[in-house]
Amino acid sequence: MILYGRYLSPFVRRVGCWLALQGRDFELRALAATDPNDLPKLKEVNPVARVPALVLDDGTVLVESFAICDWLDETAGDGRLVPPSGPARRDCLQRIAVAAATTDKAVAMVYEKNRRPEELHWAPWQERVAAQVTGGLGQLEAMAPEDGFFGGAEPDGSDLAIMALYDFVALTNPDLLDAGYPRLAALADRANAIPALGATKPG
């Protein structure tokens, strides 16, 4: 399999970590939708020019992290990272949903603040996006375990989504963490201590 995207993208990183924890062989092709030199090749793989995109061994192209991870779990047997049914599945998917929605806003902040020229900054909009990021982080902080992972002794899919989110915010707009999220920080540290996951940490 071939994974397109860079681990700077928290969505690409989540898929890469999912693949790694399931012990799947894959090649990372670090293309960025924001790089004009990468764009033509990326459009050949995904006409929407978004990452991640996962090309399966038979040539099938999967796009969007939710759909990719769902297929990975469907074909993983005992290696699933989301419970197969019941309240445990519902709760895990809801944690992933909160983390993904918060990640969307964290990425939006990068475009609004880090990439947009300063003379084009719109302070009220940045404040709104920042509040959405910190709101999501606060919700996840309230849920986070004091030790271990949501998945118990090993990370589940929601742990991967939260780790990727936390590390992305810490790298791109660390001021959004000023309120303090000690449980999320500790969870991310524990996840990054796993070699297969720590190897994907951008920096």
XYZ file of N, CA, C and O in Angstrom, residues 32-178:
588
model
N 2.488 17.136 -0.512
C 1.698 18.139 0.194
C 0.806 18.880 -0.786
O 1.283 19.337 -1.836
N -0.454 19.021 -0.436
C -1.394 19.743 -1.297
C -1.030 21.214 -1.409
O -1.430 21.890 -2.362
N -0.254 21.723 -0.450
C 0.133 23.138 -0.465
C 1.406 23.395 -1.276
O 1.791 24.552 -1.450
N 2.035 22.337 -1.754
C 3.265 22.485 -2.537
C 2.922 22.422 -4.019
O 2.469 21.380 -4.509
N 3.137 23.511 -4.764
C 2.793 23.503 -6.193
C 3.488 22.400 -6.979
O 2.952 21.910 -7.980
N 4.673 21.995 -6.526
C 5.395 20.936 -7.226
C 4.755 19.563 -7.011
O 4.890 18.671 -7.848
N 4.085 19.394 -5.879
C 3.449 18.112 -5.564
C 2.043 18.007 -6.120
O 1.510 16.902 -6.285
N 1.431 19.142 -6.391
C 0.004 19.162 -6.716
C -0.368 18.312 -7.930
O -1.353 17.562 -7.876
N 0.383 18.375 -9.047
C -0.009 17.555 -10.207
C -0.050 16.057 -9.894
O -1.002 15.364 -10.289
N 0.956 15.555 -9.178
C 0.980 14.141 -8.836
C -0.152 13.788 -7.886
O -0.806 12.744 -8.022
N -0.400 14.675 -6.929
C -1.467 14.411 -5.974
C -2.824 14.357 -6.665
O -3.668 13.511 -6.356
N -3.034 15.225 -7.646
C -4.297 15.223 -8.382
C -4.481 13.948 -9.193
O -5.607 13.518 -9.429
N -3.373 13.333 -9.617
C -3.482 12.056 -10.312
C -4.041 10.975 -9.390
O -4.761 10.072 -9.829
N -3.702 11.070 -8.119
C -4.149 10.080 -7.145
C -5.541 10.420 -6.628
O -6.423 9.565 -6.549
N -5.744 11.682 -6.274
C -7.018 12.156 -5.735
C -7.354 13.480 -6.419
O -6.739 14.502 -6.117
N -8.285 13.489 -7.351
C -8.606 14.711 -8.095
C -8.995 15.890 -7.216
O -8.876 17.044 -7.643
N -9.445 15.624 -5.986
C -9.767 16.714 -5.071
C -8.494 17.320 -4.479
O -8.526 18.391 -3.873
N -7.373 16.652 -4.683
C -6.063 17.133 -4.223
C -6.030 17.315 -2.707
O -5.570 18.333 -2.195
N -6.528 16.314 -2.006
C -6.479 16.305 -0.549
C -5.712 15.080 -0.069
O -5.685 14.058 -0.742
N -5.119 15.219 1.092
C -4.482 14.089 1.760
C -5.199 13.870 3.084
O -5.796 14.800 3.634
N -5.169 12.610 3.558
C -4.471 11.445 3.034
C -5.225 10.779 1.886
O -6.438 10.920 1.748
N -4.451 10.047 1.097
C -4.993 9.110 0.117
C -4.194 7.821 0.271
O -2.971 7.866 0.408
N -4.896 6.704 0.284
C -4.250 5.403 0.437
C -4.536 4.567 -0.797
O -5.698 4.308 -1.121
N -3.467 4.158 -1.478
C -3.602 3.306 -2.654
C -3.366 1.864 -2.217
O -2.291 1.525 -1.700
N -4.385 1.037 -2.396
C -4.282 -0.361 -1.995
C -3.458 -1.149 -3.005
O -3.156 -0.665 -4.100
N -3.103 -2.363 -2.638
C -2.251 -3.179 -3.499
C -2.900 -3.482 -4.844
O -2.201 -3.720 -5.833
N -4.239 -3.464 -4.901
C -4.913 -3.726 -6.177
C -5.168 -2.451 -6.981
O -5.827 -2.485 -8.014
N -4.645 -1.316 -6.490
C -4.794 -0.051 -7.195
C -5.971 0.784 -6.762
O -6.105 1.943 -7.180
N -6.850 0.248 -5.915
C -7.976 1.021 -5.401
C -7.465 2.192 -4.568
O -6.537 2.039 -3.768
N -8.067 3.359 -4.752
C -7.671 4.556 -4.013
C -8.742 4.879 -2.975
O -9.919 5.044 -3.312
N -8.329 4.957 -1.736
C -9.212 5.371 -0.652
C -8.831 6.783 -0.215
O -7.646 7.089 -0.105
N -9.832 7.632 0.051
C -9.574 8.999 0.480
C -10.372 9.315 1.734
O -11.362 8.639 2.035
N -9.909 10.334 2.446
C -10.494 10.824 3.700
C -10.207 9.846 4.841
O -10.463 8.649 4.750
N -9.689 10.406 5.919
C -9.183 9.573 7.012
C -10.261 8.689 7.638
O -9.994 7.537 7.993
N -11.489 9.195 7.792
C -12.545 8.374 8.371
C -12.775 7.118 7.536
O -12.849 6.003 8.060
N -12.898 7.300 6.220
C -13.182 6.172 5.341
C -11.997 5.212 5.278
O -12.175 3.986 5.241
N -10.792 5.754 5.259
C -9.599 4.908 5.199
C -9.503 4.046 6.463
O -9.313 2.824 6.396
N -9.646 4.684 7.618
C -9.512 3.942 8.872
C -10.638 2.931 9.052
O -10.431 1.859 9.624
N -11.819 3.247 8.549
C -12.918 2.292 8.610
C -12.586 1.041 7.802
O -12.822 -0.090 8.259
N -12.017 1.225 6.613
C -11.631 0.063 5.798
C -10.514 -0.718 6.480
O -10.537 -1.962 6.497
N -9.552 -0.009 7.056
C -8.462 -0.690 7.743
C -9.001 -1.562 8.873
O -8.546 -2.696 9.074
N -9.967 -1.039 9.617
C -10.532 -1.834 10.699
C -11.368 -3.004 10.175
O -11.330 -4.100 10.734
N -12.110 -2.759 9.104
C -12.950 -3.820 8.535
C -12.120 -5.021 8.113
O -12.577 -6.166 8.177
N -10.899 -4.779 7.684
C -10.046 -5.841 7.157
C -8.958 -6.272 8.141
O -8.052 -7.010 7.769
N -9.058 -5.817 9.397
C -7.966 -6.053 10.351
C -8.158 -7.282 11.220
O -7.237 -7.645 11.956
N -9.333 -7.894 11.191
C -9.562 -9.030 12.080
C -9.456 -8.611 13.535
O -10.108 -7.667 13.970
N -8.585 -9.283 14.283
C -8.414 -8.973 15.703
C -7.619 -7.686 15.932
O -7.473 -7.263 17.077
N -7.135 -7.088 14.882
C -6.328 -5.879 15.025
C -7.122 -4.591 14.959
O -6.547 -3.512 14.776
N -8.428 -4.681 15.130
C -9.275 -3.488 15.075
C -8.849 -2.456 16.118
O -8.477 -2.816 17.238
N -8.974 -1.169 15.757
C -8.683 -0.091 16.700
C -9.948 0.632 17.159
O -9.873 1.584 17.937
N -11.098 0.184 16.664
C -12.396 0.645 17.138
C -13.212 -0.597 17.469
O -13.257 -1.531 16.656
N -13.847 -0.644 18.634
C -14.652 -1.816 18.965
C -15.695 -2.099 17.885
O -16.200 -1.179 17.230
N -16.052 -3.362 17.689
C -16.922 -3.720 16.570
C -18.381 -3.330 16.740
O -19.103 -3.191 15.745
N -18.838 -3.164 17.985
C -20.261 -2.889 18.168
C -20.510 -2.365 19.573
O -19.621 -2.364 20.432
N -21.760 -1.933 19.792
C -22.210 -1.571 21.125
C -21.748 -0.208 21.594
O -21.166 0.578 20.843
N -22.001 0.100 22.880
C -21.633 1.404 23.425
C -20.148 1.719 23.309
O -19.773 2.885 23.129
N -19.294 0.721 23.406
C -17.855 0.974 23.306
C -17.496 1.516 21.923
O -16.668 2.423 21.792
N -18.139 0.956 20.885
C -17.904 1.463 19.525
C -18.434 2.886 19.392
O -17.747 3.764 18.868
N -19.656 3.096 19.859
C -20.249 4.437 19.794
C -19.357 5.459 20.473
O -19.073 6.530 19.922
N -18.884 5.148 21.681
C -18.091 6.112 22.438
C -16.751 6.387 21.772
O -16.283 7.532 21.724
N -16.125 5.347 21.248
C -14.845 5.533 20.560
C -15.021 6.411 19.327
O -14.241 7.335 19.089
N -16.066 6.138 18.550
C -16.311 6.934 17.345
C -16.638 8.377 17.695
O -16.259 9.308 16.962
N -17.312 8.607 18.812
C -17.610 9.973 19.215
C -16.350 10.714 19.640
O -16.185 11.909 19.354
N -15.432 10.025 20.310
C -14.156 10.672 20.650
C -13.389 11.016 19.386
O -12.788 12.104 19.284
N -13.381 10.105 18.430
C -12.712 10.380 17.159
C -13.368 11.575 16.477
O -12.690 12.445 15.915
N -14.707 11.636 16.529
C -15.426 12.734 15.885
C -15.073 14.079 16.516
O -14.845 15.072 15.809
N -15.017 14.128 17.847
C -14.644 15.378 18.526
C -13.216 15.763 18.166
O -12.923 16.929 17.862
N -12.317 14.789 18.177
C -10.923 15.077 17.835
C -10.800 15.537 16.387
O -10.053 16.472 16.083
N -11.537 14.895 15.477
C -11.458 15.269 14.063
C -12.025 16.661 13.831
O -11.459 17.456 13.060
N -13.152 16.984 14.475
C -13.734 18.316 14.320
C -12.800 19.382 14.869
O -12.627 20.457 14.263
N -12.164 19.092 15.993
C -11.216 20.038 16.582
C -9.982 20.183 15.694
O -9.445 21.289 15.518
N -9.563 19.079 15.106
C -8.427 19.122 14.188
C -8.747 19.963 12.964
O -7.891 20.730 12.489
N -9.961 19.845 12.445
C -10.368 20.691 11.321
C -10.151 22.161 11.649
O -9.664 22.945 10.816
N -10.539 22.553 12.852
C -10.411 23.952 13.247
C -8.958 24.331 13.508
O -8.543 25.462 13.242
N -8.170 23.390 14.016
C -6.745 23.664 14.216
C -6.041 23.877 12.878
O -5.164 24.738 12.750
N -6.433 23.091 11.866
C -5.890 23.287 10.517
C -6.365 24.616 9.955
O -5.591 25.368 9.333
N -7.639 24.958 10.189
C -8.156 26.247 9.723
C -7.364 27.397 10.336
O -7.085 28.402 9.661
N -6.981 27.270 11.608
C -6.194 28.318 12.244
C -4.833 28.486 11.582
O -4.325 29.609 11.448
N -4.257 27.385 11.139
C -2.971 27.483 10.425
C -3.132 28.320 9.162
O -2.308 29.192 8.866
N -4.198 28.079 8.417
C -4.429 28.858 7.200
C -4.758 30.302 7.529
O -4.285 31.223 6.850
N -5.557 30.523 8.561
C -5.985 31.878 8.893
C -4.865 32.712 9.507
O -4.761 33.910 9.238
N -4.029 32.090 10.320
C -3.025 32.842 11.089
C -1.609 32.647 10.572
O -0.865 33.607 10.409
N -1.240 31.404 10.306
C 0.147 31.118 9.957
C 0.448 31.369 8.485
O 1.567 31.753 8.141
N -0.529 31.142 7.618
C -0.286 31.246 6.176
C -0.814 32.539 5.563
O -0.224 33.067 4.630
N -1.921 33.034 6.059
C -2.502 34.251 5.488
C -1.635 35.460 5.833
O -1.202 35.599 6.980
N -1.353 36.351 4.882
C -0.564 37.549 5.186
C -1.189 38.342 6.339
O -2.423 38.421 6.461
N -0.339 38.895 7.180
C -0.829 39.559 8.393
C -1.821 40.673 8.100
O -2.782 40.868 8.859
N -1.633 41.371 6.994
C -2.544 42.466 6.671
C -3.945 41.966 6.308
O -4.899 42.752 6.258
N -4.073 40.669 6.059
C -5.371 40.084 5.734
C -5.967 39.307 6.912
O -6.996 38.646 6.746
N -5.331 39.382 8.071
C -5.873 38.694 9.246
C -7.186 39.348 9.672
O -7.336 40.566 9.620
N -8.117 38.530 10.097
C -9.413 38.996 10.587
C -9.535 38.508 12.025
O -9.867 37.357 12.285
N -9.242 39.391 12.950
C -9.136 39.020 14.359
C -10.395 38.357 14.909
O -10.296 37.327 15.601
N -11.596 38.884 14.646
C -12.792 38.217 15.196
C -12.942 36.774 14.713
O -13.388 35.910 15.469
N -12.568 36.536 13.447
C -12.687 35.172 12.939
C -11.649 34.260 13.584
O -11.956 33.120 13.953
N -10.426 34.762 13.740
C -9.409 33.962 14.411
C -9.830 33.635 15.838
O -9.611 32.518 16.320
N -10.445 34.588 16.512
C -10.910 34.347 17.882
C -11.980 33.263 17.905
O -12.003 32.415 18.805
N -12.855 33.286 16.909
C -13.903 32.262 16.851
C -13.300 30.881 16.619
O -13.677 29.911 17.289
N -12.376 30.785 15.672
C -11.745 29.491 15.391
C -10.961 29.010 16.601
O -11.011 27.828 16.972
N -10.233 29.930 17.258
C -9.471 29.557 18.447
C -10.386 29.019 19.537
O -10.057 28.041 20.225
N -11.548 29.645 19.697
C -12.495 29.175 20.713
C -13.017 27.783 20.381
O -13.279 26.973 21.285
N -13.176 27.485 19.085
C -13.614 26.145 18.697
C -12.539 25.112 19.007
O -12.835 24.008 19.470
N -11.273 25.468 18.769
C -10.182 24.553 19.077
C -10.110 24.297 20.579
O -10.053 23.144 21.032
N -10.105 25.363 21.365
C -9.974 25.181 22.810
C -11.219 24.515 23.397
O -11.122 23.771 24.380
N -12.380 24.755 22.786
C -13.581 24.061 23.239
C -13.464 22.561 23.051
O -13.815 21.773 23.949
N -12.976 22.144 21.886
C -12.788 20.722 21.635
C -11.726 20.115 22.525
O -11.901 19.001 23.061
N -10.629 20.834 22.716
C -9.574 20.336 23.599
C -10.098 20.180 25.023
O -9.785 19.196 25.706
N -10.894 21.141 25.463
C -11.446 21.058 26.805
C -12.372 19.867 26.973
O -12.358 19.191 28.014
N -13.178 19.587 25.953
C -14.074 18.435 26.011
C -13.280 17.141 26.085
O -13.604 16.238 26.876
N -12.231 17.031 25.280
C -11.404 15.825 25.299
C -10.626 15.702 26.603
O -10.465 14.597 27.129
N -10.149 16.823 27.133
C -9.429 16.803 28.413
C -10.318 16.241 29.518
O -9.859 15.447 30.360
N -11.582 16.636 29.519
C -12.498 16.168 30.560
C -12.739 14.663 30.463
O -13.041 14.013 31.474
N -12.611 14.100 29.281
C -12.837 12.668 29.076
C -11.586 11.831 29.288
O -11.675 10.637 29.548
N -10.419 12.423 29.135
C -9.173 11.664 29.021
C -8.848 10.890 30.293
O -9.063 11.372 31.413
N -8.305 9.689 30.146
C -7.903 8.902 31.318
C -6.668 9.507 31.975
O -5.869 10.191 31.334
N -6.515 9.241 33.273
C -5.350 9.750 33.995
C -4.099 8.962 33.658
O -2.979 9.476 33.764
N -4.266 7.722 33.280
C -3.128 6.919 32.843
C -3.622 5.936 31.780
O -4.825 5.804 31.544
N -2.696 5.283 31.122
C -3.057 4.378 30.047
C -3.708 5.116 28.893
O -3.439 6.299 28.652
N -4.582 4.418 28.202
C -5.231 4.960 27.018
C -6.733 4.712 27.081
O -7.208 3.908 27.874
N -7.459 5.394 26.221
C -8.873 5.077 26.081
C -9.045 3.605 25.727
O -10.022 2.969 26.110
N -8.080 3.082 24.982
C -8.141 1.679 24.588
C -7.648 0.725 25.655
O -7.605 -0.483 25.433
N -7.269 1.237 26.833
C -6.750 0.394 27.903
C -5.235 0.452 27.939
O -4.637 1.522 27.973
N -4.606 -0.711 27.892
C -3.145 -0.752 27.922
C -2.538 -0.301 26.606
O -1.386 0.149 26.559
N -3.294 -0.418 25.520
C -2.820 -0.037 24.201
C -3.755 1.014 23.604
O -4.940 1.051 23.919
N -3.230 1.871 22.718
C -4.083 2.912 22.129
C -5.179 2.332 21.240
O -4.984 1.308 20.574
N -6.325 2.997 21.239
C -7.343 2.693 20.247
C -7.371 3.827 19.215
O -6.509 4.720 19.234
N -8.333 3.793 18.320
C -8.377 4.800 17.270
C -8.553 6.201 17.784
O -8.028 7.166 17.196
N -9.272 6.360 18.897
C -9.457 7.707 19.429
C -8.171 8.242 20.040
O -7.884 9.443 19.964
N -7.375 7.380 20.645
C -6.079 7.816 21.169
C -5.197 8.361 20.055
O -4.498 9.377 20.232
N -5.218 7.700 18.898
C -4.413 8.161 17.769
C -4.887 9.526 17.291
O -4.072 10.419 16.986
N -6.195 9.714 17.205
C -6.734 10.990 16.742
C -6.384 12.113 17.706
O -6.051 13.232 17.283
N -6.448 11.836 19.003
C -6.160 12.853 20.009
C -4.672 13.181 20.028
O -4.282 14.350 20.123
N -3.817 12.168 19.952
C -2.377 12.408 19.902
C -2.019 13.273 18.704
O -1.259 14.249 18.829
N -2.554 12.936 17.530
C -2.238 13.699 16.320
C -2.718 15.139 16.439
O -2.019 16.078 16.025
N -3.889 15.337 17.020
C -4.412 16.687 17.236
C -3.517 17.470 18.186
O -3.110 18.604 17.881
N -3.223 16.901 19.340
C -2.454 17.625 20.355
C -1.080 18.022 19.817
O -0.652 19.178 19.964
N -0.409 17.083 19.181
C 0.930 17.374 18.670
C 0.888 18.426 17.564
O 1.808 19.257 17.447
N -0.156 18.409 16.739
C -0.284 19.405 15.674
C -0.479 20.802 16.248
O 0.168 21.762 15.802
N -1.335 20.934 17.236
C -1.551 22.240 17.859
C -0.272 22.707 18.544
O 0.110 23.880 18.433
N 0.403 21.811 19.251
C 1.644 22.176 19.938
C 2.704 22.673 18.962
O 3.488 23.569 19.285
N 2.717 22.123 17.773
C 3.720 22.498 16.772
C 3.354 23.790 16.050
O 4.223 24.614 15.773
N 2.076 23.988 15.748
C 1.686 25.078 14.861
C 1.185 26.329 15.584
O 1.476 27.443 15.160
N 0.431 26.156 16.639
C -0.102 27.293 17.397
C -0.145 26.943 18.887
O -1.218 26.766 19.469
N 1.038 26.825 19.519
C 1.087 26.359 20.905
C 0.361 27.260 21.893
O 0.002 26.809 22.989
N 0.114 28.517 21.528
C -0.621 29.408 22.430
C -2.035 28.889 22.704
O -2.641 29.230 23.729
N -2.566 28.067 21.795
C -3.903 27.503 22.002
C -3.917 26.467 23.127
O -4.986 26.028 23.551
N -2.738 26.103 23.614
C -2.643 25.142 24.723
C -2.394 25.842 26.053
O -2.193 25.181 27.069
N -2.427 27.183 26.048
C -2.071 27.938 27.256
C -2.998 27.641 28.433
O -2.584 27.776 29.591
